[in-house]
mmCIF file of C-alpha atoms in Angstrom:
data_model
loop_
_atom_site.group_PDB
_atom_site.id
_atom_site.type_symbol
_atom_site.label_atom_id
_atom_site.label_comp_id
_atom_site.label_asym_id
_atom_site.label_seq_id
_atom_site.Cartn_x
_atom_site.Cartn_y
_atom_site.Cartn_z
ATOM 1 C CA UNK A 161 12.236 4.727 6.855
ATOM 2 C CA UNK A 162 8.834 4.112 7.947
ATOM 3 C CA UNK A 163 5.264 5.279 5.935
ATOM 4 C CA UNK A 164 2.911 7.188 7.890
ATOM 5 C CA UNK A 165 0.847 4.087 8.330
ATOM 6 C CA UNK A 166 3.349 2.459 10.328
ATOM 7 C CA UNK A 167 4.200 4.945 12.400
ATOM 8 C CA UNK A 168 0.321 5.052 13.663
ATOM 9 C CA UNK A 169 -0.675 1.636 13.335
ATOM 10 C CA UNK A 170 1.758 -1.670 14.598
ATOM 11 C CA UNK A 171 0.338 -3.800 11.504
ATOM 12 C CA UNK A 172 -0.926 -3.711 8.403
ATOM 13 C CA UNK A 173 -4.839 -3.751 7.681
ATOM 14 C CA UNK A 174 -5.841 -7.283 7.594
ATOM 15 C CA UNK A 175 -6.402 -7.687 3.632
ATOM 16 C CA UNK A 176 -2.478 -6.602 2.940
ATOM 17 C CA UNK A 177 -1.803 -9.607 5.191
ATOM 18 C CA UNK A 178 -4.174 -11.432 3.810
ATOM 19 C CA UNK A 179 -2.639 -11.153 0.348
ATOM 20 C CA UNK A 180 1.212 -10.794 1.669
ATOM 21 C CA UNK A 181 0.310 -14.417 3.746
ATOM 22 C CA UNK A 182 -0.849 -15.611 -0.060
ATOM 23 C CA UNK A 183 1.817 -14.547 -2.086
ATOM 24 C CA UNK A 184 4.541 -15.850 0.613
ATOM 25 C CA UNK A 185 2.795 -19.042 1.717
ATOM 26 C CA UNK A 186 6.102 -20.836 2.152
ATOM 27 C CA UNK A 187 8.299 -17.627 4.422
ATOM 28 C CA UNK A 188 9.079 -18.477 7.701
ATOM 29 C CA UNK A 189 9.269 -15.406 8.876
ATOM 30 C CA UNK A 190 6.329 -13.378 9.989
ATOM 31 C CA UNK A 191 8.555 -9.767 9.956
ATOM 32 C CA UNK A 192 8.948 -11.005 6.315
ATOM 33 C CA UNK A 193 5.485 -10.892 5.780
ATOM 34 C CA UNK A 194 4.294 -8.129 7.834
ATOM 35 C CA UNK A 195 7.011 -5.875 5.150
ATOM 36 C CA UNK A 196 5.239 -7.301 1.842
ATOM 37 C CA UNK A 197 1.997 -6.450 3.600
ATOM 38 C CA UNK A 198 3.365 -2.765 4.021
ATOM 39 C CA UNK A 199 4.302 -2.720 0.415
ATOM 40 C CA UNK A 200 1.551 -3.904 -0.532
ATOM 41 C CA UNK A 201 -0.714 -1.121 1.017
ATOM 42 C CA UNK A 202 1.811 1.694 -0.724
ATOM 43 C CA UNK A 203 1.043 0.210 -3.607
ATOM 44 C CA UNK A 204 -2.448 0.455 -3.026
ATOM 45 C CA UNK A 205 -1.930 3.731 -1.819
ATOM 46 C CA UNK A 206 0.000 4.893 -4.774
ATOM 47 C CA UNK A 207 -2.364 3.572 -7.368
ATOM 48 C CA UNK A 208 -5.323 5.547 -5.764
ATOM 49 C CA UNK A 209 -2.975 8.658 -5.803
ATOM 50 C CA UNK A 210 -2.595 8.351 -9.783
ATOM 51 C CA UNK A 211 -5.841 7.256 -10.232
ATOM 52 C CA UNK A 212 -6.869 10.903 -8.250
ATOM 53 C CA UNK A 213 -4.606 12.791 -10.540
ATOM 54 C CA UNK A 214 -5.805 11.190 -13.732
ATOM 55 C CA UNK A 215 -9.013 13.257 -13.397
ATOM 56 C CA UNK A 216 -7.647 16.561 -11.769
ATOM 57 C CA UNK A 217 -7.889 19.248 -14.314
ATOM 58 C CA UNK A 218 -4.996 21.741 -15.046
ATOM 59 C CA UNK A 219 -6.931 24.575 -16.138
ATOM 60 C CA UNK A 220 -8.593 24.230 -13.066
ATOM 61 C CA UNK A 221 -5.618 24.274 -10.723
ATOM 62 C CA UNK A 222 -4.668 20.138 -10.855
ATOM 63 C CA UNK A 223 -2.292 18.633 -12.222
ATOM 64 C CA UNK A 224 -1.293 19.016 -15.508
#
């Protein structure tokens, strides 16, 4: 199932490629790369999304 990020954009910001192009240097195929360049931006993604709720307060309505 596709993120939201593919649905609106065809490829993946050019530092997830970057990286992806990096950590694969010897795939073949580009659809291989484009996918760990996809992960690669969830992860990103995901990380900021802890790193918001690390500081949300729960007496203040965040998360606990």
């Amino acid at each position: 199932m596709p993120v939201p990020e593919e649905a609106h954009s065809p490829r993946p910001e050019a530092w997830a490629l970057e990286r992806a192009a990096d950590e694969l240097y010897d795939e073949g195929d580009p659809d291989v790369v484009v996918a760990r360049a996809w992960d690669l931006m969830r992860a990103a993604r995901d990380l900021e999304e802890e790193r918001h709720d690390e500081y949300d307060d729960p007496d203040e309505g965040g998360e606990a």
